[in-house]
Tab-separated table of C-alpha atoms in Angstrom:
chain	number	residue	atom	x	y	z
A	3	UNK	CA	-9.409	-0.565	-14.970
A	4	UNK	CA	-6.085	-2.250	-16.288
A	5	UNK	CA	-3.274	-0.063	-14.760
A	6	UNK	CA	0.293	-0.075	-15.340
A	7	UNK	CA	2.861	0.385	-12.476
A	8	UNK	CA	6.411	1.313	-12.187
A	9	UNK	CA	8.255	1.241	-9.147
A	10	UNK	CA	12.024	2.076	-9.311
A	11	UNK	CA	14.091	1.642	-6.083
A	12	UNK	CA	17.197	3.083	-6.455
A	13	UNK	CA	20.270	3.003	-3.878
A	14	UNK	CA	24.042	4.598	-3.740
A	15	UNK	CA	26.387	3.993	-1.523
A	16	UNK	CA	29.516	4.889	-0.137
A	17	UNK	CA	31.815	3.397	0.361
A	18	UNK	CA	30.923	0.370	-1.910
A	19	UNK	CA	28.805	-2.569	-0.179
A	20	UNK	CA	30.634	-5.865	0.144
A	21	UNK	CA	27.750	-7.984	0.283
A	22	UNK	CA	23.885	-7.850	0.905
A	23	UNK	CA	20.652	-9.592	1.569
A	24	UNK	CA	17.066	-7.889	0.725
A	25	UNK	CA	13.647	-8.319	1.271
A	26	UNK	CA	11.314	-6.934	-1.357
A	27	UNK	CA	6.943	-6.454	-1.132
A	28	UNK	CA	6.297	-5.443	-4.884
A	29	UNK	CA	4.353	-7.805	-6.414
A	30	UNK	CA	0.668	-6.962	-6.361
A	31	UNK	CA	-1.985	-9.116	-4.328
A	32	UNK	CA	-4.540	-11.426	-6.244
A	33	UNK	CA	-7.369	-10.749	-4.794
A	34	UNK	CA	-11.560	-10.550	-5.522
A	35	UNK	CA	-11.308	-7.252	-6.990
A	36	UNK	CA	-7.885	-7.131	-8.448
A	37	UNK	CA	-6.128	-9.598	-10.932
A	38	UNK	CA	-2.375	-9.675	-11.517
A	39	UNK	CA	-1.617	-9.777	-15.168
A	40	UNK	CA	2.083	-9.590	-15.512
A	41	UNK	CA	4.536	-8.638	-13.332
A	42	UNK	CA	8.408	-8.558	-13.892
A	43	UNK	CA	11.264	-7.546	-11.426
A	44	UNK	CA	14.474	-6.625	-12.520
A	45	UNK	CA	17.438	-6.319	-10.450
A	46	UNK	CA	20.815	-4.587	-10.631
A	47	UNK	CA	23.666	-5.777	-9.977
A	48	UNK	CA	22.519	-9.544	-10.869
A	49	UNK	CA	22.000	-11.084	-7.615
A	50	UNK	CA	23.639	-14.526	-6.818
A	51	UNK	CA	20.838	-15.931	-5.120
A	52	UNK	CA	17.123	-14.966	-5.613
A	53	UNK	CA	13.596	-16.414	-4.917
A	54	UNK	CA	10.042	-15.586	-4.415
A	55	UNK	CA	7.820	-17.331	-1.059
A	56	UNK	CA	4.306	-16.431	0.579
A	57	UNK	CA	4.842	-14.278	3.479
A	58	UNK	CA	2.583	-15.416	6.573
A	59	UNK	CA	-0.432	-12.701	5.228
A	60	UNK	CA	-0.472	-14.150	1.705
A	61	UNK	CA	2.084	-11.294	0.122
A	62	UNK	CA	4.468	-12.841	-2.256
A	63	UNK	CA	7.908	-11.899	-0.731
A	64	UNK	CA	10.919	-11.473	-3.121
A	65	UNK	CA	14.600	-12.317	-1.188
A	66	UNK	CA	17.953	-11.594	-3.376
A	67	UNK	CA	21.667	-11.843	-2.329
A	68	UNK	CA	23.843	-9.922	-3.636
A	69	UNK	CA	27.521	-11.152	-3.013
A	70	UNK	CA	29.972	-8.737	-4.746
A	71	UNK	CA	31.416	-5.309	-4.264
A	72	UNK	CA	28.239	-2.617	-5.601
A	73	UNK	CA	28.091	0.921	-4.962
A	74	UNK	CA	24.946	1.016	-6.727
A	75	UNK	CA	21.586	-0.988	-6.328
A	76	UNK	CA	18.521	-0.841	-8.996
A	77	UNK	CA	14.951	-2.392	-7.992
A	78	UNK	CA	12.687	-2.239	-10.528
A	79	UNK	CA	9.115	-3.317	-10.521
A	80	UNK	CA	6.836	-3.606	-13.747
A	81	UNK	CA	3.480	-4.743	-13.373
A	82	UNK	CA	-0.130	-4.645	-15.156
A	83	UNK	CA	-3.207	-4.945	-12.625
A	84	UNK	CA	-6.754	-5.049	-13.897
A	85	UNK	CA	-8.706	-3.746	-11.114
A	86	UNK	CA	-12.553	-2.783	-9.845
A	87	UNK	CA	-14.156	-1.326	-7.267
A	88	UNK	CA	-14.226	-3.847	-3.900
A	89	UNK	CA	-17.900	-5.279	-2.893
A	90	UNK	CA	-18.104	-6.621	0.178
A	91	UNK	CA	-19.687	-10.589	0.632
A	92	UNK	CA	-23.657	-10.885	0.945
A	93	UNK	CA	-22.943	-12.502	4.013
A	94	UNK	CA	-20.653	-9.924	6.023
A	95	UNK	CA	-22.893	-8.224	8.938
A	96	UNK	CA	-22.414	-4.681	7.928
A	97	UNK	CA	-25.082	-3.329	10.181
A	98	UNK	CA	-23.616	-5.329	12.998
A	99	UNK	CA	-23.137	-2.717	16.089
A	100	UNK	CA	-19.493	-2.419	17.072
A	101	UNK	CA	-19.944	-3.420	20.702
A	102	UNK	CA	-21.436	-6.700	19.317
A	103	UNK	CA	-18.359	-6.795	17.027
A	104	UNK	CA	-15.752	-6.200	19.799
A	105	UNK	CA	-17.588	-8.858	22.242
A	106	UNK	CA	-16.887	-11.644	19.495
A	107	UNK	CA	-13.198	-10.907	19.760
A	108	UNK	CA	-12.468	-11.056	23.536
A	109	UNK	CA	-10.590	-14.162	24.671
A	110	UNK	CA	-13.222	-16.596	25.274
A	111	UNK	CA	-11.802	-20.418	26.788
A	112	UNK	CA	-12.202	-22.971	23.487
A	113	UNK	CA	-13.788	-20.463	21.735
A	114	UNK	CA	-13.143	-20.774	18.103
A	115	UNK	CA	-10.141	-19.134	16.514
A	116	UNK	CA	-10.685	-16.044	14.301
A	117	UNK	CA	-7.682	-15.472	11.918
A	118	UNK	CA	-8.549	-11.483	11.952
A	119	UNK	CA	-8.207	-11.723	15.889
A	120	UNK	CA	-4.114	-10.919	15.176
A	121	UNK	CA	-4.869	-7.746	14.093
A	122	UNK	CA	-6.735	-6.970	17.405
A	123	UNK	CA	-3.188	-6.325	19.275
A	124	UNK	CA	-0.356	-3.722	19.267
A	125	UNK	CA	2.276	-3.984	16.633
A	126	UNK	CA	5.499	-2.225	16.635
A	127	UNK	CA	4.243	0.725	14.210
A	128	UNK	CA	0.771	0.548	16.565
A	129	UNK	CA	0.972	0.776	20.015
A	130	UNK	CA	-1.316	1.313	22.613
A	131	UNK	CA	-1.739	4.511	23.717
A	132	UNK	CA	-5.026	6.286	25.294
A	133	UNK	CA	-4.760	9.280	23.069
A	134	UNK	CA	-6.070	7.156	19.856
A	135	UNK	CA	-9.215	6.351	22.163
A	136	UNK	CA	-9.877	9.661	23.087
A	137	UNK	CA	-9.509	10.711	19.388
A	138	UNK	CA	-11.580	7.369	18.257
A	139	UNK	CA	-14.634	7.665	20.610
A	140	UNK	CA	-16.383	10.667	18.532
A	141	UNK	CA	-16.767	7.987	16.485
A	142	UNK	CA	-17.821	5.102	18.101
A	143	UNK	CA	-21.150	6.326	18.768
A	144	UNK	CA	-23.216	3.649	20.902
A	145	UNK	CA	-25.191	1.200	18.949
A	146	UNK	CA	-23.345	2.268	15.729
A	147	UNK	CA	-22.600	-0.629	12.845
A	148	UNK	CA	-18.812	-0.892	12.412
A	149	UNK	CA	-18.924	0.182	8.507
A	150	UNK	CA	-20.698	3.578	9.821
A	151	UNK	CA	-17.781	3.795	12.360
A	152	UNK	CA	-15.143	3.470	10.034
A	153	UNK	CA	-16.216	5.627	7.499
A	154	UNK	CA	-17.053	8.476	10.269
A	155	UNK	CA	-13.286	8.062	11.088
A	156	UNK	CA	-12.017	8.011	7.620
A	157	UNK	CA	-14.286	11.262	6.710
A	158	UNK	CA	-13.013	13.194	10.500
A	159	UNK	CA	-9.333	12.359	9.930
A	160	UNK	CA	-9.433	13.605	6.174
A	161	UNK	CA	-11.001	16.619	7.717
A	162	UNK	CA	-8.847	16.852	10.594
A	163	UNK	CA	-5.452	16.222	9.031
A	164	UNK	CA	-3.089	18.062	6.872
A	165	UNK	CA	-0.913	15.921	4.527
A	166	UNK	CA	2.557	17.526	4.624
A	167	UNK	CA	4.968	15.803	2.773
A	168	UNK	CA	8.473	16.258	5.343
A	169	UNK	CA	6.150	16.656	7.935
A	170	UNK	CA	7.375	13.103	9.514
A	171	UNK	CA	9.720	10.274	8.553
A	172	UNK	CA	8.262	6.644	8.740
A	173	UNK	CA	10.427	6.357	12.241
A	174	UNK	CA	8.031	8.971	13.692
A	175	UNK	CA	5.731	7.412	16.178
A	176	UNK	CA	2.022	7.365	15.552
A	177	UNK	CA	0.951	9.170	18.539
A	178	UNK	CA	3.071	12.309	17.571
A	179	UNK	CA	1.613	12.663	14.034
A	180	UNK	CA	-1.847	12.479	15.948
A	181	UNK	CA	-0.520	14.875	18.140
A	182	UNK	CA	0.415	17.427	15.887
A	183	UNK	CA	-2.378	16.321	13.127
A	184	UNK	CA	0.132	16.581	10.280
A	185	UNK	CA	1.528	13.838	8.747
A	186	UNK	CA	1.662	11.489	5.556
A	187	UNK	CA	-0.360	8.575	4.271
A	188	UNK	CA	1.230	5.797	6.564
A	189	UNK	CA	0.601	8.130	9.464
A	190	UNK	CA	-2.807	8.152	8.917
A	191	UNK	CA	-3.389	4.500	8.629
A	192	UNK	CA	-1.059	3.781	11.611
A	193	UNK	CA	-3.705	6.531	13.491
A	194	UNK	CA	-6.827	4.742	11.740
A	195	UNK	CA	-5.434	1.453	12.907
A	196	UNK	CA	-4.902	2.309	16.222
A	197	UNK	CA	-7.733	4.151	17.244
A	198	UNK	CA	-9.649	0.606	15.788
A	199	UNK	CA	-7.366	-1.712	17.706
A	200	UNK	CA	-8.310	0.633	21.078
A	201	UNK	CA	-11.573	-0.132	20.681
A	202	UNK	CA	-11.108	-4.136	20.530
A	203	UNK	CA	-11.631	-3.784	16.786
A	204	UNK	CA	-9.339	-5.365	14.056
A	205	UNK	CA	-7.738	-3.081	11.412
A	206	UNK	CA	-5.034	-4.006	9.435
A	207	UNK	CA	-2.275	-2.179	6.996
A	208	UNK	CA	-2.550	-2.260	3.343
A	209	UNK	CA	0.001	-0.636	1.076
A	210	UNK	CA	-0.032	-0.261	-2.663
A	211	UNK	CA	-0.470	2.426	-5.480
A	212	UNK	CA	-3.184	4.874	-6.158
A	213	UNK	CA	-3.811	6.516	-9.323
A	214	UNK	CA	-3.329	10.036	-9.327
A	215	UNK	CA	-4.639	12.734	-12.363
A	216	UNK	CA	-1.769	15.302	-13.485
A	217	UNK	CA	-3.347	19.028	-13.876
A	218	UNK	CA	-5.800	19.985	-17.124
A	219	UNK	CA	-3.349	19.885	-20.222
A	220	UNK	CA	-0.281	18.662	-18.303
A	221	UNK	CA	0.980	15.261	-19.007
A	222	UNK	CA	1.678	12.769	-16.300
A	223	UNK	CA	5.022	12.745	-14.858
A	224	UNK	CA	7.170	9.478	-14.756
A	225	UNK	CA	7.991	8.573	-11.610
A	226	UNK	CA	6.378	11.427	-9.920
A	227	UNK	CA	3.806	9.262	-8.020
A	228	UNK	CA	4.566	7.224	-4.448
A	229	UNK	CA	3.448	4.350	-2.724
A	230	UNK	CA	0.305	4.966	-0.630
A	231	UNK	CA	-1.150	3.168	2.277
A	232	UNK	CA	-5.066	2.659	3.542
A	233	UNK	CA	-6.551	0.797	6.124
A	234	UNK	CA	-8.960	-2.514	6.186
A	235	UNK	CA	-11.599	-2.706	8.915
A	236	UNK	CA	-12.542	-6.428	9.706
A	237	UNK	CA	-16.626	-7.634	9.228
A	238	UNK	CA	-17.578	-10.417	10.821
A	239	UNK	CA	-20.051	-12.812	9.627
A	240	UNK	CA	-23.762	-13.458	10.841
A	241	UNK	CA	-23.981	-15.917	13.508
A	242	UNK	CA	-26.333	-16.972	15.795
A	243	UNK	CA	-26.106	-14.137	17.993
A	244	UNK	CA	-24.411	-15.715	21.310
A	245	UNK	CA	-21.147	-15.969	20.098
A	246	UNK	CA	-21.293	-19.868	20.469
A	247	UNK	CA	-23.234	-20.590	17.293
A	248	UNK	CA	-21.914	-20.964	13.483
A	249	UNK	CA	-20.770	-18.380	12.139
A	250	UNK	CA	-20.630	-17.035	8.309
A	251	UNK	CA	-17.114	-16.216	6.977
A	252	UNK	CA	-16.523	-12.051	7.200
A	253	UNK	CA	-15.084	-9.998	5.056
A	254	UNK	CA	-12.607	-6.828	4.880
A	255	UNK	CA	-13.823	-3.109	3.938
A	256	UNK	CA	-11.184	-0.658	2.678
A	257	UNK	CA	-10.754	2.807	4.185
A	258	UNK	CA	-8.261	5.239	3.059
A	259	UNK	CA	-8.065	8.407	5.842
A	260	UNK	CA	-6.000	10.188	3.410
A	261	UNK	CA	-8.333	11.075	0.827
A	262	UNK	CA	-11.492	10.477	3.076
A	263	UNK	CA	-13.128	7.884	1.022
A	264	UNK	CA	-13.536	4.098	0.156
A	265	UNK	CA	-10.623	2.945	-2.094
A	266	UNK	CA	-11.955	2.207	-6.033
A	267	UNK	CA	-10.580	0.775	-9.083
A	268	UNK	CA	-8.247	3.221	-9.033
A	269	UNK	CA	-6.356	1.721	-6.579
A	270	UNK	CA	-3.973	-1.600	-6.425
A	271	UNK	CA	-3.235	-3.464	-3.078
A	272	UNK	CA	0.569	-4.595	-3.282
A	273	UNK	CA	0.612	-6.385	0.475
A	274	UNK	CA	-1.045	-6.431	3.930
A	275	UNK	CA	0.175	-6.678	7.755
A	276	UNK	CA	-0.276	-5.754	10.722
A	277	UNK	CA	1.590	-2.311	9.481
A	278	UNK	CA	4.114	-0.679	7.702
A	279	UNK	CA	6.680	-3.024	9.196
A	280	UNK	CA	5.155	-6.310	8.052
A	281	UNK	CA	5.225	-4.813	3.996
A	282	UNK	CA	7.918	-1.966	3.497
A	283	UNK	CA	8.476	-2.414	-0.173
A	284	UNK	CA	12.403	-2.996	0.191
A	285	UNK	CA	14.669	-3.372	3.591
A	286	UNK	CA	17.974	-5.192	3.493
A	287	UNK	CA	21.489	-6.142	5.578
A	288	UNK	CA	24.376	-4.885	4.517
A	289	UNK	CA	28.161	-5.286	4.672
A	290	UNK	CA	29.600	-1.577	3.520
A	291	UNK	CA	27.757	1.339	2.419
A	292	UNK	CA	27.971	2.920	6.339
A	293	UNK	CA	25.989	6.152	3.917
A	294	UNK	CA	23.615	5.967	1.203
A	295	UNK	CA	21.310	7.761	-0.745
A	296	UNK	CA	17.774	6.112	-2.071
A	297	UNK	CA	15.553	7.550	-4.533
A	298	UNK	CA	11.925	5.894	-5.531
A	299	UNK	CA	10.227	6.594	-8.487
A	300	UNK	CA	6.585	5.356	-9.252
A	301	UNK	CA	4.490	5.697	-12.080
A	302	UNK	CA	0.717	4.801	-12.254
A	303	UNK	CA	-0.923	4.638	-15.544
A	304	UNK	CA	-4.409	3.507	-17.232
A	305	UNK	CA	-2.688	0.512	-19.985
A	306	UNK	CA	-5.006	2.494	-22.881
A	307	UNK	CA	-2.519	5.849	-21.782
A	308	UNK	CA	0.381	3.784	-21.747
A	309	UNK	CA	-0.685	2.202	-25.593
A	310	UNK	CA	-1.444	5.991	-27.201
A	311	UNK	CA	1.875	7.433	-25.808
A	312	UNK	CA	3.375	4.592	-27.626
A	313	UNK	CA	1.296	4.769	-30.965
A	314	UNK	CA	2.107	8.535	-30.484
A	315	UNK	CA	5.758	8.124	-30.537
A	316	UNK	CA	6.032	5.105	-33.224
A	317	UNK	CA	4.484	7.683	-35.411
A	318	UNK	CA	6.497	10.869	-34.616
A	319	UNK	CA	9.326	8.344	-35.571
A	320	UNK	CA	8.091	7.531	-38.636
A	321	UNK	CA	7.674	11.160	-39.615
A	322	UNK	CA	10.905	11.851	-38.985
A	323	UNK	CA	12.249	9.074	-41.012
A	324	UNK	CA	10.688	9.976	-43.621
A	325	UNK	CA	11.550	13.297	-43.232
A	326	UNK	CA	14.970	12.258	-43.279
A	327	UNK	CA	14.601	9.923	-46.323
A	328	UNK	CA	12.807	13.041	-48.271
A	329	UNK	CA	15.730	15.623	-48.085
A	330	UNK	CA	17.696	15.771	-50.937
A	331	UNK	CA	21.204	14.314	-50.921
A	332	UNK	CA	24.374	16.431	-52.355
A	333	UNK	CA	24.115	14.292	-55.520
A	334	UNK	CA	20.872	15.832	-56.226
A	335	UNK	CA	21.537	19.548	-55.520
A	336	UNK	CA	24.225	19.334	-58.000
């Protein structure tokens, strides 16, 4: 699919800000099964200082100073993704057993360093905490290959969960929204995560769009769509079986708890991390502004919509210029 995304970011404050420095995730990833076309970010105020670097995971990470008196701040992100479904690498183990997976990531002395092995331990949205083991293990059937696990887990949460909008705010721990089986779509993938990470499994954060349908015969709202967040489970490679042996590169399959199901082409990564922490599409230091208000705005759209709105309105503005041009003047009615 070739998809068109909006995402507006917009701040007030009060009283004015002095001066500020932001951090922005909002360029989508380049990846096997997604290909960044264009992508444009547009800032206001004009910021004094601005630049773009590779975060640690790969995301491209946009910093901006701002250095006089605002009360306002506009972040907008245009970009056009062509996307398709993920496959997963010929050589991944997918029927590898997850016991066999967690044994290749305990510490081992001179073993050989697997990058994925980071997103083994606790991370400030994803702690530790026996109640995501006790939820996980329903799952983790013995003997059970890791892609089986983690689309069990994805299919019991969807079933087991209720999205609720205000039902938590991203401060609220993980263990709570498991707790009270309510949350959001970060909930769920800090929950996903966790329960993964109990079981000596890595799991990592993604964040990004999803394309959502508006109901029969309504048209799609700008700006009514958010941000929404899935998980990737790691799969290692074949190796020789010991642990000691080579060892094929592996590969990471997408799970999205929210919607119990794989993620497709209608989906677009924006960044990865270790969670919600290492990719939260805008956070910033300020000097002012002690109260604010923020409203986001996102709009996901196939390009071919996005073309036949605009043919649409190009020629409802022709017909009303000529419209215009076809009335009779005073000159002639006299």
């Amino acid at each position: 699919m070739l998809l068109h995304v909006t995402h507006e970011t917009r701040y007030e404050y009060s009283p004015p800000v002095e001066t500020a420095q932001h951090l922005a995730h909002l360029k989508p990833l380049a990846t096997a099964s997604q290909r960044l076309v264009s992508h444009k970010l547009v800032i206001e105020p004009q910021p004094a200082q601005r630049n773009e670097l590779p975060d640690v995971y790969g995301n491209t990470r946009a910093f901006f100073a701002l250095e006089a008196t605002h009360d306002s701040l506009v972040v907008t992100a245009e970009s056009v993704v062509e996307t398709s479904a993920p496959v997963l690498s010929s050589a991944v183990a997918r029927d590898l057993p997850w016991e066999a997976v967690r044994e290749r990531f305990r510490y081992r002395k001179d073993a050989t360093f697997d990058p994925a092995s980071e997103f083994v331990f606790p991370s400030p949205y994803v702690p530790r905490h026996d109640d995501f083991a006790a939820y996980a293990r329903a799952s983790f059937a013995p003997e059970r290959p890791t892609f089986d696990v983690a689309m069990d887990l994805t299919e019991r949460m969807y079933r087991d969960f209720a999205y609720e909008a205000d039902s938590t705010e991203i401060s609220t721990p993980a263990v709570e929204a498991l707790a009270q089986r309510k949350g959001v779509c970060q909930d769920f993938a800090h929950i996903m995560i966790a329960c993964f990470r109990m079981m000596g499994l890595p799991a990592r954060y993604v964040s990004g769009y999803l394309l959502t349908q508006p109901p029969p015969g309504q048209p799609r709202l700008v700006g009514a769509d958010a941000s929404h967040a899935w998980v990737s489970v790691y799969l290692p490679g074949e190796s020789d079986g010991n642990g000691d042996g080579p060892e094929s590169a592996g590969g990471w399959a997408e799970f999205d708890p929210t919607n119990g199901r794989q993620p497709g082409e209608d989906y677009v990564a924006l960044a990865i991390g270790r969670d919600y922490s290492d990719v939260s599409p805008m956070r910033g230091v300020l000097h002012g502004g002690a109260r604010h208000t923020l409203k986001v705005g996102v709009t996901v759209q196939p390009i071919e919509e996005l073309r036949t709105q605009a043919a649409h309105a190009a020629q409802s503005q022709s017909q009303t210029q000529s419209q215009i041009q076809s009335q009779p003047s005073d000159k002639d009615l006299q």
